[in-house]
Coordinates of N, CA and C in Angstrom, one line a residue:
Q1 N -59.2 40.9 -29.8 CA -59.1 40.4 -31.2 C -57.9 39.5 -31.4
V2 N -56.8 40.0 -30.9 CA -55.5 39.2 -31.1 C -54.8 39.1 -29.7
Q3 N -54.4 37.9 -29.4 CA -53.7 37.7 -28.2 C -52.3 37.1 -28.5
L4 N -51.3 37.6 -27.9 CA -49.9 37.2 -28.2 C -49.3 36.6 -26.9
V5 N -48.6 35.5 -27.0 CA -48.0 34.8 -25.9 C -46.6 34.5 -26.2
E6 N -45.7 35.1 -25.4 CA -44.2 34.8 -25.7 C -43.8 33.6 -24.8
S7 N -42.8 32.9 -25.3 CA -42.2 31.8 -24.5 C -40.7 31.7 -25.0
G8 N -39.9 30.9 -24.3 CA -38.6 30.6 -24.6 C -37.5 31.4 -23.9
G9 N -37.9 32.3 -23.0 CA -36.9 33.0 -22.3 C -36.2 32.2 -21.2
G10 N -35.2 32.7 -20.7 CA -34.4 32.0 -19.6 C -33.1 32.5 -19.4
L11 N -32.3 31.8 -18.6 CA -30.9 32.2 -18.3 C -29.9 31.6 -19.3
V12 N -29.0 32.4 -19.8 CA -28.0 31.9 -20.8 C -26.7 32.6 -20.5
Q13 N -25.6 32.0 -20.8 CA -24.3 32.6 -20.6 C -24.0 33.5 -21.7
P14 N -23.1 34.5 -21.5 CA -22.7 35.4 -22.6 C -22.1 34.5 -23.7
G15 N -22.4 34.9 -24.9 CA -22.0 34.2 -26.1 C -23.0 33.1 -26.5
G16 N -23.9 32.8 -25.7 CA -24.9 31.7 -25.9 C -26.0 32.1 -26.8
S17 N -26.9 31.2 -27.0 CA -28.1 31.4 -27.9 C -29.4 31.1 -27.2
L18 N -30.4 31.7 -27.7 CA -31.8 31.4 -27.2 C -32.7 31.7 -28.3
R19 N -33.8 31.0 -28.4 CA -34.9 31.2 -29.3 C -36.2 31.5 -28.6
L20 N -36.8 32.7 -28.9 CA -38.0 33.1 -28.4 C -39.1 32.8 -29.4
S21 N -40.3 32.5 -28.9 CA -41.5 32.2 -29.7 C -42.6 33.2 -29.3
C22 N -43.4 33.5 -30.2 CA -44.6 34.3 -30.0 C -45.8 33.7 -30.7
A23 N -46.7 33.1 -30.0 CA -47.9 32.5 -30.5 C -49.0 33.4 -30.5
A24 N -49.6 33.6 -31.7 CA -50.7 34.6 -31.8 C -52.0 33.8 -32.0
S25 N -53.0 34.2 -31.3 CA -54.4 33.8 -31.5 C -55.2 34.9 -32.3
G26 N -56.1 34.5 -33.1 CA -56.8 35.4 -33.9 C -56.1 35.5 -35.3
H27 N -56.7 36.2 -36.2 CA -56.2 36.3 -37.5 C -55.2 37.4 -37.7
I28 N -54.0 37.1 -38.2 CA -53.0 38.1 -38.5 C -53.2 38.5 -40.0
F29 N -53.5 39.8 -40.2 CA -53.8 40.3 -41.5 C -52.5 40.2 -42.4
S30 N -52.7 40.1 -43.7 CA -51.5 40.1 -44.6 C -50.8 41.4 -44.6
S31 N -51.5 42.5 -44.2 CA -50.9 43.8 -44.1 C -50.2 44.1 -42.8
A32 N -50.1 43.1 -41.9 CA -49.6 43.3 -40.6 C -48.1 43.4 -40.5
T33 N -47.6 44.1 -39.6 CA -46.2 44.1 -39.1 C -46.2 43.6 -37.7
M34 N -45.3 42.7 -37.5 CA -45.0 42.2 -36.1 C -43.6 42.5 -35.7
G35 N -43.5 42.7 -34.4 CA -42.2 43.1 -33.9 C -41.8 42.6 -32.5
W36 N -40.5 42.7 -32.2 CA -40.0 42.4 -30.9 C -39.5 43.7 -30.3
F37 N -39.8 43.9 -29.1 CA -39.3 45.0 -28.3 C -38.7 44.4 -27.0
R38 N -37.9 45.1 -26.3 CA -37.4 44.7 -25.0 C -37.2 45.8 -24.1
Q39 N -37.3 45.5 -22.8 CA -37.1 46.5 -21.8 C -36.3 46.0 -20.6
A40 N -35.2 46.7 -20.4 CA -34.2 46.3 -19.3 C -34.6 47.1 -18.1
P41 N -34.2 46.7 -16.9 CA -34.5 47.4 -15.7 C -34.0 48.8 -15.7
G42 N -34.9 49.7 -15.4 CA -34.5 51.2 -15.4 C -34.4 51.8 -16.7
K43 N -34.7 51.1 -17.8 CA -34.7 51.7 -19.1 C -36.0 51.7 -19.8
E44 N -36.1 52.5 -20.9 CA -37.3 52.5 -21.7 C -37.4 51.3 -22.6
R45 N -38.6 51.0 -23.0 CA -38.8 49.9 -23.9 C -38.1 50.2 -25.3
E46 N -37.3 49.2 -25.8 CA -36.5 49.4 -26.9 C -36.9 48.6 -28.1
F47 N -36.9 49.1 -29.3 CA -37.2 48.4 -30.5 C -36.1 47.4 -30.8
V48 N -36.4 46.2 -31.2 CA -35.5 45.1 -31.5 C -35.5 44.8 -33.0
V49 N -36.7 44.4 -33.5 CA -36.9 44.1 -34.9 C -38.3 44.1 -35.3
A50 N -38.6 44.4 -36.5 CA -39.9 44.3 -37.1 C -39.9 43.4 -38.4
I51 N -41.0 42.8 -38.6 CA -41.1 41.9 -39.8 C -42.5 42.1 -40.4
N52 N -42.5 42.2 -41.8 CA -43.8 42.3 -42.5 C -44.3 40.8 -42.6
W53 N -45.6 40.6 -42.2 CA -46.1 39.3 -42.1 C -46.2 38.6 -43.4
S54 N -46.6 39.2 -44.4 CA -46.7 38.6 -45.7 C -45.4 38.5 -46.5
A55 N -44.7 39.6 -46.6 CA -43.5 39.7 -47.5 C -42.3 39.2 -46.8
G56 N -42.2 39.3 -45.5 CA -41.1 38.8 -44.7 C -40.0 39.8 -44.6
S57 N -40.1 41.0 -45.1 CA -39.1 42.0 -45.0 C -38.9 42.4 -43.6
T58 N -37.6 42.7 -43.3 CA -37.3 43.0 -41.9 C -36.6 44.3 -41.6
D59 N -36.6 44.7 -40.4 CA -35.9 46.0 -40.0 C -35.4 45.7 -38.6
Y60 N -34.1 45.7 -38.4 CA -33.4 45.4 -37.2 C -32.9 46.6 -36.5
G61 N -33.0 46.6 -35.2 CA -32.3 47.7 -34.4 C -30.8 47.5 -34.5
D62 N -30.1 48.6 -34.4 CA -28.6 48.6 -34.6 C -28.0 47.7 -33.5
S63 N -28.5 47.6 -32.3 CA -27.8 46.9 -31.3 C -27.9 45.4 -31.5
V64 N -28.8 44.9 -32.4 CA -28.9 43.4 -32.5 C -28.6 43.0 -33.9
K65 N -28.3 43.8 -34.9 CA -28.0 43.5 -36.2 C -26.8 42.5 -36.3
G66 N -26.9 41.4 -37.0 CA -25.9 40.4 -37.1 C -25.9 39.4 -36.1
R67 N -26.7 39.6 -35.0 CA -26.8 38.6 -33.9 C -28.2 38.0 -33.8
F68 N -29.2 38.8 -34.0 CA -30.6 38.3 -33.9 C -31.2 38.1 -35.3
T69 N -32.1 37.1 -35.4 CA -32.8 36.8 -36.6 C -34.2 36.6 -36.3
V70 N -35.1 37.3 -37.0 CA -36.5 37.1 -36.8 C -37.1 36.3 -38.0
S71 N -38.1 35.5 -37.7 CA -38.7 34.7 -38.7 C -40.2 34.4 -38.2
R72 N -41.0 33.9 -39.1 CA -42.3 33.6 -38.8 C -42.8 32.4 -39.6
D73 N -43.8 31.7 -39.0 CA -44.5 30.6 -39.6 C -45.9 31.0 -39.7
N74 N -46.3 31.4 -40.9 CA -47.7 32.0 -41.1 C -48.7 31.0 -40.8
A75 N -48.5 29.7 -41.2 CA -49.5 28.7 -41.0 C -49.8 28.4 -39.5
K76 N -48.7 28.6 -38.7 CA -48.9 28.4 -37.2 C -49.2 29.7 -36.5
N77 N -49.2 30.8 -37.2 CA -49.4 32.1 -36.5 C -48.4 32.3 -35.4
T78 N -47.1 32.0 -35.7 CA -46.1 32.1 -34.7 C -44.9 32.9 -35.2
L79 N -44.4 33.8 -34.4 CA -43.3 34.6 -34.6 C -42.1 34.1 -33.8
Y80 N -40.9 34.1 -34.3 CA -39.7 33.7 -33.6 C -38.6 34.7 -33.6
L81 N -37.8 34.6 -32.6 CA -36.6 35.5 -32.5 C -35.4 34.6 -32.1
Q82 N -34.5 34.3 -33.0 CA -33.3 33.6 -32.8 C -32.2 34.6 -32.3
M83 N -31.7 34.4 -31.1 CA -30.8 35.3 -30.5 C -29.4 34.6 -30.4
N84 N -28.4 35.0 -31.0 CA -27.1 34.4 -30.9 C -26.1 35.5 -30.4
S85 N -24.9 35.0 -30.0 CA -23.9 35.8 -29.4 C -24.4 36.8 -28.4
L86 N -25.2 36.3 -27.5 CA -25.8 37.1 -26.5 C -24.8 37.8 -25.5
K87 N -25.2 39.0 -25.2 CA -24.4 39.8 -24.3 C -25.2 40.1 -23.0
P88 N -24.5 40.5 -22.0 CA -25.2 40.9 -20.7 C -26.2 42.0 -21.0
E89 N -25.8 42.9 -21.9 CA -26.7 44.0 -22.1 C -28.0 43.7 -22.9
D90 N -28.1 42.4 -23.3 CA -29.3 41.9 -23.9 C -30.3 41.5 -22.9
T91 N -29.9 41.5 -21.6 CA -30.8 41.1 -20.5 C -32.0 42.1 -20.5
A92 N -33.2 41.5 -20.6 CA -34.4 42.3 -20.6 C -35.6 41.4 -20.6
V93 N -36.8 42.0 -20.5 CA -38.0 41.4 -20.8 C -38.3 41.6 -22.2
Y94 N -38.5 40.6 -23.0 CA -38.8 40.7 -24.4 C -40.3 40.5 -24.7
Y95 N -40.8 41.5 -25.5 CA -42.2 41.6 -25.8 C -42.4 41.4 -27.3
C96 N -43.5 40.6 -27.6 CA -43.9 40.5 -29.0 C -45.1 41.5 -29.2
A97 N -45.1 42.1 -30.4 CA -46.2 43.1 -30.6 C -46.7 42.9 -32.1
A98 N -47.9 43.4 -32.3 CA -48.5 43.3 -33.6 C -49.3 44.5 -34.0
A99 N -49.1 44.9 -35.3 CA -49.9 46.0 -35.8 C -50.5 45.6 -37.1
M100 N -51.8 45.5 -37.2 CA -52.5 44.9 -38.3 C -52.4 45.6 -39.6
F101 N -52.3 46.9 -39.5 CA -52.3 47.7 -40.8 C -51.1 48.5 -41.0
L102 N -50.0 48.1 -40.4 CA -48.7 48.7 -40.6 C -47.9 47.9 -41.6
G103 N -48.3 48.0 -42.9 CA -47.7 47.1 -43.9 C -46.6 47.8 -44.7
L104 N -46.5 47.3 -45.9 CA -45.5 47.9 -46.8 C -45.8 49.3 -47.1
G105 N -44.7 50.1 -47.1 CA -44.9 51.6 -47.3 C -44.8 52.3 -46.0
S106 N -44.9 51.6 -44.9 CA -44.7 52.3 -43.6 C -43.3 52.8 -43.4
T107 N -43.1 53.8 -42.6 CA -41.7 54.4 -42.4 C -41.0 53.6 -41.3
D108 N -39.7 53.8 -41.3 CA -38.9 53.2 -40.2 C -39.4 53.7 -38.9
Y109 N -39.7 55.0 -38.8 CA -40.2 55.6 -37.6 C -41.5 54.9 -37.1
Q110 N -42.4 54.7 -38.0 CA -43.6 54.0 -37.7 C -43.4 52.6 -37.2
R111 N -42.5 51.9 -37.9 CA -42.3 50.5 -37.5 C -41.6 50.3 -36.2
R112 N -40.8 51.4 -35.8 CA -40.1 51.3 -34.5 C -40.7 52.0 -33.4
R113 N -41.9 52.5 -33.6 CA -42.6 53.3 -32.5 C -43.5 52.3 -31.7
I114 N -43.3 52.4 -30.4 CA -44.1 51.6 -29.5 C -45.6 51.8 -29.7
G115 N -46.0 53.1 -29.9 CA -47.4 53.5 -30.1 C -48.0 52.9 -31.4
S116 N -47.2 52.4 -32.3 CA -47.8 51.9 -33.6 C -48.4 50.5 -33.4
Y117 N -48.1 49.9 -32.2 CA -48.5 48.5 -32.0 C -49.7 48.4 -31.0
P118 N -50.9 48.1 -31.4 CA -52.0 47.9 -30.5 C -52.0 46.6 -29.7
Y119 N -51.3 45.6 -30.1 CA -51.3 44.3 -29.5 C -50.0 43.9 -28.9
W120 N -50.0 43.5 -27.7 CA -48.7 43.2 -27.0 C -48.9 41.9 -26.2
G121 N -47.8 41.1 -26.1 CA -47.7 40.0 -25.2 C -47.3 40.4 -23.8
Q122 N -47.3 39.4 -22.9 CA -47.0 39.7 -21.5 C -45.5 39.8 -21.3
G123 N -44.7 39.3 -22.2 CA -43.2 39.4 -22.1 C -42.6 38.1 -21.6
T124 N -41.4 37.9 -21.9 CA -40.6 36.7 -21.4 C -39.2 37.2 -21.0
Q125 N -38.8 36.8 -19.9 CA -37.5 37.3 -19.3 C -36.3 36.6 -20.0
V126 N -35.4 37.3 -20.4 CA -34.1 36.8 -20.9 C -33.0 37.4 -20.1
T127 N -32.2 36.5 -19.5 CA -31.1 36.9 -18.6 C -29.8 36.4 -19.1
V128 N -28.8 37.2 -19.4 CA -27.5 36.8 -19.9 C -26.5 37.1 -18.9
S129 N -26.0 36.1 -18.3 CA -25.1 36.2 -17.2 C -24.2 35.0 -17.0
S130 N -23.0 35.2 -16.5 CA -22.1 34.1 -16.2 C -22.4 33.5 -14.8

């Protein structure tokens, strides 16, 4: 039903910036929540940020607050993640995810849970290193 494709990853120095994109095919429901997750080598997949597709309300993980900014272009069916002040610990594969019926009224736990998202992209590698 929905396909997500991430792009924009690469190698960046500590303190640098990078912008990731997630292009979605298929219809994104107004009730949808979309999110970014990441997974570093040897670690579990980690919640980064979630955004309500229609309202634009956001929920950021503590490790990225003040550094990362999520946005979306509804007309283009595209989700973005602007990453600033990057640290080596940000190195991971970044995944875009979508949940069609996880809208307003959902709990923080629901928005941050991997199992809440039926649709996932293939991921894009972000490496922060000198």
